[in-house]
């Protein structure tokens, strides 16, 4: 259930470099599965780093209030 | 007569460098009817934390977003504690959908979405500008004023008509607060508590008026020309013009422009009331100049103090709760944030 909550919160916003990178978020039981693809390694790194900040915020919110 | 109704709304604001969490309680003693019936409102919490970069610098989206991410959960805890509420007491979670800076808006929206699912409460995506307007109306009791919304990110003259806040005039380029903030950087004034506040203090000590470009264009204004001009003066003629006189002249010129376009709107809709909202609305000199004009027209200027004119969470709760009362909520897939969100795109269902 918590994985679904994270997925729902994180899926709403589009990727910034929409044409050069993309991500897919799914759940597998209580695991959140995120697949990134990007045109260059630099763009991939930027996408993943940005996503991690968002993910950490979501998990901290879940920890604080569930 | 319908039964009395109470709505408790949580508001989350983070479109610029201010992070605000507010909780408001609306009571409708005779229930929510179809006609405009403003609720009794009670502030339960209004907490804010501002991110200030060092003097001479502006704030970058990445740093602002990091600030918001770090502080939103502690602020939320504090707000609930102050209001003496549990999550189950909240009826709706209001958050700023836009306009504003992307990454900061997004960090606040993520928390809103997560809380909505954890607590099983509906979301209300709210327009930042409408938040300012509704808070101004609630605090001051102004009936149907022309609204001057002036901040670092926005400069608009707004009047209400047929369930829309219509934009009568606005800046054609940068907001007045942006002009003030960027000039403060050139002068290397501190950013704490806000660059505009520090310009205001310097301006009080100035007295020599330096002629600057005056750029009103019909119902609209433009500030980027004035900014270039005065930056040039400050950089190349440091010895001739004191910082105090420059700040004084900048305020006098730009505020006079705002008074002119506000008066034009007032004449247009035959109103004598002005409500000033947004961070620049805290400026006492602006309030004075607006007041003189309003008095000449037999009217009044209304303004709020820094708790409410500077970005805050309770204004989002206020506007959101009014929409929620009329059945408006935002589905999860529609809770995306947007940097551009015109004030007149909002359907003001809670007014006639």
Coordinates of C-alpha atoms in Angstrom, one line a residue:
Chain A
X1 CA 0.0 0.0 0.0
X2 CA 2.8 2.4 0.9
X3 CA 4.6 1.6 -2.4
X4 CA 1.4 2.5 -4.2
X5 CA 1.1 5.8 -2.3
X6 CA 4.7 6.7 -3.3
X7 CA 4.0 5.7 -6.9
X8 CA 0.9 7.9 -7.1
X9 CA 2.6 10.9 -5.6
X10 CA 5.7 10.6 -7.8
X11 CA 3.9 9.8 -11.1
X12 CA 2.0 13.0 -11.4
X13 CA 4.8 15.4 -12.5
X14 CA 6.4 15.0 -15.9
X15 CA 10.1 14.6 -16.3
X16 CA 11.8 18.0 -16.9
X17 CA 13.7 17.0 -20.0
X18 CA 10.7 15.1 -21.4
X19 CA 12.1 14.6 -24.8
X20 CA 15.5 13.5 -23.7
X21 CA 14.7 11.3 -20.7
X22 CA 11.8 9.3 -19.4
X23 CA 10.9 7.2 -16.3
X24 CA 8.5 4.5 -15.5
X25 CA 7.3 3.9 -12.0
X26 CA 5.6 0.6 -11.0
X27 CA 5.2 -1.4 -7.9
X28 CA 6.1 -5.0 -7.2
X29 CA 4.4 -5.9 -3.9
X30 CA 5.9 -3.5 -1.4
X31 CA 8.7 -2.5 -3.7
X32 CA 8.8 0.6 -5.8
X33 CA 10.3 -0.1 -9.2
X34 CA 11.6 2.9 -11.2
X35 CA 13.1 2.5 -14.6
X36 CA 15.0 5.5 -16.1
X37 CA 16.2 6.0 -19.7
X38 CA 18.0 9.0 -21.1
X39 CA 19.9 10.1 -24.2
X40 CA 23.2 10.8 -22.3
X41 CA 24.8 9.7 -19.1
X42 CA 24.7 13.3 -17.8
X43 CA 21.0 13.6 -18.3
X44 CA 20.5 10.2 -16.7
X45 CA 22.5 11.3 -13.6
X46 CA 20.5 14.5 -13.3
X47 CA 17.2 12.7 -13.6
X48 CA 18.0 10.1 -11.1
X49 CA 19.5 12.6 -8.6
X50 CA 16.4 14.8 -8.9
X51 CA 14.1 11.8 -8.5
X52 CA 16.0 10.6 -5.4
X53 CA 15.3 14.0 -3.7
X54 CA 11.6 13.6 -4.4
X55 CA 11.6 10.0 -3.3
X56 CA 13.3 10.7 0.0
X57 CA 10.8 13.5 0.7
X58 CA 7.9 11.1 0.0
X59 CA 9.3 8.3 2.2
X60 CA 10.0 10.8 5.0
X61 CA 6.4 12.0 4.8
X62 CA 5.1 8.4 4.9
X63 CA 7.4 7.7 7.9
X64 CA 6.2 10.8 9.7
X65 CA 2.5 10.3 9.3
X66 CA 1.5 6.7 8.7
Chain B
X1 CA -32.3 26.3 6.0
X2 CA -29.4 23.9 5.8
X3 CA -27.6 22.7 8.9
X4 CA -24.4 24.5 10.1
X5 CA -21.2 23.3 8.5
X6 CA -17.5 23.6 9.5
X7 CA -14.5 23.1 7.3
X8 CA -11.0 22.8 8.5
X9 CA -8.5 23.2 5.8
X10 CA -4.7 22.7 5.7
X11 CA -2.8 25.0 3.4
X12 CA 0.7 24.4 2.0
X13 CA 2.5 27.2 0.2
X14 CA 6.0 27.1 -1.4
X15 CA 6.0 28.9 -4.8
X16 CA 9.0 31.1 -4.0
X17 CA 11.4 31.3 -1.2
X18 CA 8.8 31.3 1.5
X19 CA 7.5 28.0 2.9
X20 CA 4.2 28.3 4.7
X21 CA 1.9 25.9 6.5
X22 CA -1.5 27.3 7.6
X23 CA -4.7 25.9 9.0
X24 CA -8.0 27.7 8.8
X25 CA -11.5 26.9 10.2
X26 CA -14.5 28.0 8.3
X27 CA -18.0 28.0 9.9
X28 CA -21.2 28.4 8.0
X29 CA -23.8 28.8 10.6
X30 CA -26.7 28.4 8.2
X31 CA -25.0 25.9 6.0
X32 CA -23.5 26.5 2.6
X33 CA -26.1 28.0 0.3
X34 CA -26.0 28.8 -3.4
X35 CA -25.5 32.5 -3.0
X36 CA -22.4 34.2 -1.7
X37 CA -22.3 33.7 2.0
X38 CA -18.8 34.2 3.4
X39 CA -18.0 31.9 6.4
X40 CA -16.8 33.0 9.8
X41 CA -13.1 32.3 9.6
X42 CA -10.7 31.4 12.4
X43 CA -7.0 31.1 12.0
X44 CA -5.7 27.9 13.8
X45 CA -2.1 28.1 12.6
X46 CA 0.1 30.1 10.2
X47 CA 3.8 29.3 10.2
X48 CA 6.4 30.3 7.7
X49 CA 10.1 29.9 7.1
X50 CA 12.0 32.0 4.5
X51 CA 15.0 31.0 2.6
X52 CA 17.4 33.9 2.3
X53 CA 20.6 33.7 0.2
X54 CA 23.6 35.8 1.1
X55 CA 23.6 39.6 0.1
X56 CA 24.2 40.2 -3.6
X57 CA 22.6 36.9 -4.6
X58 CA 19.2 35.9 -5.7
X59 CA 17.6 32.6 -4.8
X60 CA 17.9 29.6 -7.2
X61 CA 15.1 27.1 -7.6
X62 CA 17.3 24.2 -6.6
X63 CA 18.3 25.7 -3.3
X64 CA 14.7 26.9 -2.5
X65 CA 13.4 23.4 -3.2
X66 CA 16.0 21.9 -0.9
X67 CA 15.0 24.3 1.8
X68 CA 11.3 23.4 1.4
X69 CA 12.0 19.7 1.4
X70 CA 14.0 20.0 4.6
X71 CA 11.5 22.1 6.5
X72 CA 8.0 21.1 5.4
X73 CA 7.6 18.2 7.8
X74 CA 8.8 20.0 10.9
X75 CA 6.6 23.0 10.0
X76 CA 3.6 20.7 9.4
X77 CA 4.1 19.1 12.9
X78 CA 4.4 22.5 14.5
X79 CA 1.2 23.7 12.7
X80 CA -0.9 20.7 13.8
X81 CA 0.4 21.1 17.4
X82 CA -0.4 24.8 17.5
X83 CA -3.9 24.1 16.1
X84 CA -4.2 21.2 18.5
X85 CA -5.4 19.0 15.7
X86 CA -4.9 15.4 14.5
X87 CA -4.8 14.5 10.9
X88 CA -8.3 13.1 11.0
X89 CA -9.6 16.6 11.9
X90 CA -8.5 18.1 8.6
X91 CA -11.2 18.2 5.9
X92 CA -9.1 19.0 2.9
X93 CA -5.5 19.5 1.9
X94 CA -4.9 22.7 -0.1
X95 CA -1.7 23.3 -1.9
X96 CA -0.3 25.9 -4.4
X97 CA -0.8 24.5 -7.9
X98 CA 0.9 27.6 -9.3
X99 CA 2.1 30.1 -10.5
X100 CA 5.6 30.1 -9.2
X101 CA 9.0 28.3 -9.4
X102 CA 8.8 24.7 -10.6
X103 CA 11.0 22.7 -8.2
X104 CA 9.8 24.4 -5.0
X105 CA 6.2 24.0 -6.0
X106 CA 6.7 20.4 -6.8
X107 CA 8.3 19.6 -3.4
X108 CA 5.3 21.0 -1.6
X109 CA 2.9 19.2 -4.0
X110 CA 4.6 15.9 -3.3
X111 CA 3.9 16.2 0.4
X112 CA 0.3 17.2 -0.2
X113 CA -0.3 14.2 -2.5
X114 CA 1.3 11.8 0.0
X115 CA -0.7 13.2 3.0
X116 CA -3.9 13.0 1.0
X117 CA -3.4 9.3 0.5
X118 CA -2.2 8.6 4.0
X119 CA -5.0 10.5 5.6
X120 CA -7.6 9.8 3.0
X121 CA -8.5 13.5 2.5
X122 CA -9.2 15.3 -0.7
X123 CA -6.7 17.7 -2.4
X124 CA -7.5 21.2 -3.5
X125 CA -5.0 22.7 -6.0
X126 CA -5.1 26.4 -5.4
X127 CA -4.0 29.5 -7.4
X128 CA -1.4 31.5 -5.4
X129 CA -2.7 34.9 -6.5
X130 CA -6.3 34.0 -5.6
X131 CA -4.9 32.9 -2.2
X132 CA -3.6 36.5 -1.7
X133 CA -6.8 38.0 -2.8
X134 CA -9.1 35.9 -0.6
X135 CA -6.8 36.4 2.5
X136 CA -6.9 40.1 1.9
X137 CA -10.7 40.1 1.7
X138 CA -11.0 38.0 4.8
X139 CA -8.7 40.1 6.9
X140 CA -9.7 43.5 5.8
X141 CA -13.4 43.0 5.1
X142 CA -13.1 45.0 1.9
X143 CA -16.4 44.5 0.0
X144 CA -15.5 44.8 -3.7
X145 CA -12.2 46.5 -4.0
X146 CA -9.8 46.9 -6.9
X147 CA -7.0 44.6 -5.9
X148 CA -3.4 45.5 -6.5
X149 CA -1.3 42.4 -6.3
X150 CA 2.3 43.2 -6.0
X151 CA 5.1 40.8 -5.2
X152 CA 8.5 39.5 -6.3
X153 CA 6.8 37.3 -8.9
X154 CA 3.6 39.1 -9.8
X155 CA 2.2 42.6 -10.5
X156 CA -1.4 42.7 -11.4
X157 CA -4.4 45.0 -11.0
X158 CA -7.5 42.8 -10.5
X159 CA -11.2 43.4 -10.2
X160 CA -13.9 40.8 -9.6
X161 CA -16.6 40.3 -12.1
X162 CA -19.0 37.4 -12.7
X163 CA -17.1 34.6 -10.9
X164 CA -13.7 35.6 -12.2
X165 CA -10.9 37.7 -10.9
X166 CA -10.2 39.7 -14.1
X167 CA -6.8 41.2 -14.7
X168 CA -7.2 44.8 -15.7
X169 CA -3.6 45.7 -15.9
X170 CA -0.3 44.0 -15.3
X171 CA 3.4 44.2 -15.8
X172 CA 4.5 43.7 -19.4
X173 CA 7.9 42.3 -18.2
X174 CA 9.1 41.8 -14.7
X175 CA 7.2 42.2 -11.4
X176 CA 7.9 45.2 -9.2
X177 CA 9.2 43.1 -6.4
X178 CA 11.6 41.5 -8.9
X179 CA 12.9 44.9 -9.9
X180 CA 13.4 45.9 -6.2
X181 CA 15.1 42.6 -5.3
X182 CA 17.5 42.8 -8.2
X183 CA 18.4 46.4 -7.5
X184 CA 19.0 45.4 -3.8
X185 CA 21.5 42.9 -5.2
X186 CA 23.4 45.6 -7.1
X187 CA 23.6 47.7 -3.9
X188 CA 24.5 44.5 -2.0
X189 CA 21.8 45.1 0.6
X190 CA 21.1 42.1 2.9
X191 CA 18.3 39.7 1.8
X192 CA 17.2 39.2 5.4
X193 CA 14.3 39.7 6.2
X194 CA 13.7 40.6 2.5
X195 CA 15.6 42.8 0.0
X196 CA 12.5 44.9 -0.5
X197 CA 12.3 45.7 3.2
X198 CA 15.9 46.9 3.2
X199 CA 15.3 49.1 0.2
X200 CA 12.3 50.6 2.1
X201 CA 14.5 51.4 5.1
X202 CA 17.2 53.0 2.8
X203 CA 14.4 54.9 1.0
X204 CA 13.2 56.5 4.2
X205 CA 16.6 58.1 4.6
X206 CA 16.6 59.4 1.0
X207 CA 15.3 62.8 0.0
X208 CA 16.8 63.8 -3.4
X209 CA 14.6 62.7 -6.2
X210 CA 16.6 61.4 -9.2
X211 CA 14.5 61.4 -12.4
X212 CA 14.0 57.9 -13.7
X213 CA 12.0 56.6 -16.7
X214 CA 8.3 56.4 -16.0
X215 CA 6.8 53.6 -18.0
X216 CA 3.0 53.2 -17.8
X217 CA 1.5 51.9 -21.0
X218 CA -2.3 52.3 -20.9
X219 CA -3.5 49.9 -18.2
X220 CA -0.2 48.2 -17.9
X221 CA 3.3 48.9 -16.6
X222 CA 6.9 47.9 -17.5
X223 CA 9.8 47.7 -15.1
X224 CA 12.8 46.3 -16.9
X225 CA 13.8 49.6 -18.4
X226 CA 13.8 51.3 -15.1
X227 CA 15.8 48.5 -13.6
X228 CA 18.5 48.8 -16.3
X229 CA 18.6 52.5 -16.0
X230 CA 19.0 52.6 -12.2
X231 CA 21.5 49.7 -12.2
X232 CA 23.6 51.7 -14.6
X233 CA 23.4 54.8 -12.4
X234 CA 24.3 52.8 -9.3
X235 CA 27.3 51.2 -11.0
X236 CA 28.7 54.1 -12.9
X237 CA 27.8 57.1 -10.8
X238 CA 28.3 55.8 -7.3
X239 CA 29.8 59.1 -6.1
X240 CA 27.0 61.3 -7.5
X241 CA 24.0 59.4 -6.2
X242 CA 23.7 58.0 -2.7
X243 CA 22.1 54.5 -2.2
X244 CA 19.4 56.2 -0.1
X245 CA 18.4 58.7 -2.8
X246 CA 18.4 55.9 -5.4
X247 CA 16.1 53.7 -3.3
X248 CA 13.9 56.7 -2.6
X249 CA 13.6 57.7 -6.2
X250 CA 13.0 54.1 -7.4
X251 CA 10.1 53.7 -4.9
X252 CA 8.6 57.0 -5.7
X253 CA 8.7 56.4 -9.4
X254 CA 7.5 52.8 -9.5
X255 CA 4.8 53.3 -6.8
X256 CA 3.4 56.3 -8.7
X257 CA 3.1 54.1 -11.7
X258 CA 1.1 51.6 -9.7
X259 CA -1.1 54.3 -8.3
X260 CA -1.8 55.5 -11.8
X261 CA -2.9 52.1 -13.2
X262 CA -4.8 51.2 -10.1
X263 CA -6.7 54.5 -10.3
X264 CA -7.5 53.8 -14.0
X265 CA -9.1 50.5 -13.0
X266 CA -11.0 52.1 -10.2
X267 CA -12.4 54.7 -12.6
X268 CA -13.3 52.0 -15.1
X269 CA -15.4 50.0 -12.6
X270 CA -16.5 52.9 -10.5
X271 CA -14.9 51.6 -7.3
X272 CA -13.4 53.6 -4.5
X273 CA -11.7 50.8 -2.6
X274 CA -8.2 49.4 -3.1
X275 CA -6.9 46.2 -1.5
X276 CA -3.2 45.8 -1.7
X277 CA -1.9 42.3 -1.4
X278 CA 1.4 40.5 -2.0
X279 CA 4.8 41.0 -0.4
X280 CA 5.4 44.5 -1.8
X281 CA 2.1 45.4 -0.2
X282 CA 3.9 45.5 3.1
X283 CA 5.6 48.7 2.0
X284 CA 4.3 51.6 4.0
X285 CA 5.2 54.2 1.4
X286 CA 3.2 52.3 -1.2
X287 CA 0.2 52.2 1.2
X288 CA 0.6 55.9 1.9
X289 CA 0.6 56.9 -1.8
X290 CA -2.3 54.5 -2.6
X291 CA -4.1 56.0 0.4
X292 CA -3.8 59.5 -0.8
X293 CA -5.2 58.6 -4.2
X294 CA -8.1 56.6 -2.7
X295 CA -8.9 59.5 -0.3
X296 CA -9.1 61.9 -3.3
X297 CA -11.7 59.6 -4.8
X298 CA -13.6 59.4 -1.5
X299 CA -12.4 55.8 -0.8
X300 CA -10.0 53.7 1.2
X301 CA -7.0 51.6 0.9
X302 CA -6.9 48.2 2.6
X303 CA -3.7 46.4 3.4
X304 CA -2.7 43.5 5.6
X305 CA 0.4 43.1 7.8
X306 CA 3.4 40.9 7.0
X307 CA 1.8 37.8 8.4
X308 CA -0.6 37.8 5.4
X309 CA 0.8 40.0 2.6
X310 CA 4.0 38.0 2.4
X311 CA 3.4 34.5 1.0
X312 CA 2.0 32.2 3.7
X313 CA 0.2 28.9 4.1
X314 CA -3.1 30.1 5.5
X315 CA -4.0 32.1 2.4
X316 CA -3.9 28.9 0.5
X317 CA -6.1 27.2 3.1
X318 CA -8.4 30.2 2.9
X319 CA -8.9 30.1 -0.9
X320 CA -8.9 26.3 -1.0
X321 CA -11.5 26.0 1.7
X322 CA -13.8 28.4 -0.1
X323 CA -13.5 26.3 -3.3
X324 CA -13.9 23.1 -1.3
X325 CA -17.1 24.3 0.2
X326 CA -18.5 24.5 -3.3
X327 CA -17.5 21.0 -4.1
X328 CA -14.2 21.6 -5.8
X329 CA -11.4 19.1 -5.3
X330 CA -8.5 18.1 -7.5
X331 CA -8.0 14.5 -8.6
X332 CA -4.6 13.1 -8.1
X333 CA -3.7 13.0 -11.8
X334 CA -4.6 16.7 -12.0
X335 CA -2.4 17.8 -9.1
X336 CA 0.5 18.7 -11.4
X337 CA 2.1 22.0 -10.6
X338 CA 2.5 24.8 -13.2
X339 CA 4.8 27.8 -13.3
X340 CA 2.1 29.8 -15.2
X341 CA -1.4 30.0 -13.8
X342 CA -3.4 33.1 -14.7
X343 CA -5.5 34.6 -12.0
X344 CA -8.5 34.8 -14.4
X345 CA -8.4 31.0 -15.1
X346 CA -9.9 30.3 -11.7
X347 CA -13.7 29.9 -11.5
X348 CA -14.6 31.8 -8.4
X349 CA -17.6 29.6 -7.4
X350 CA -17.9 31.1 -3.9
X351 CA -18.9 34.6 -5.1
X352 CA -22.0 35.7 -7.0

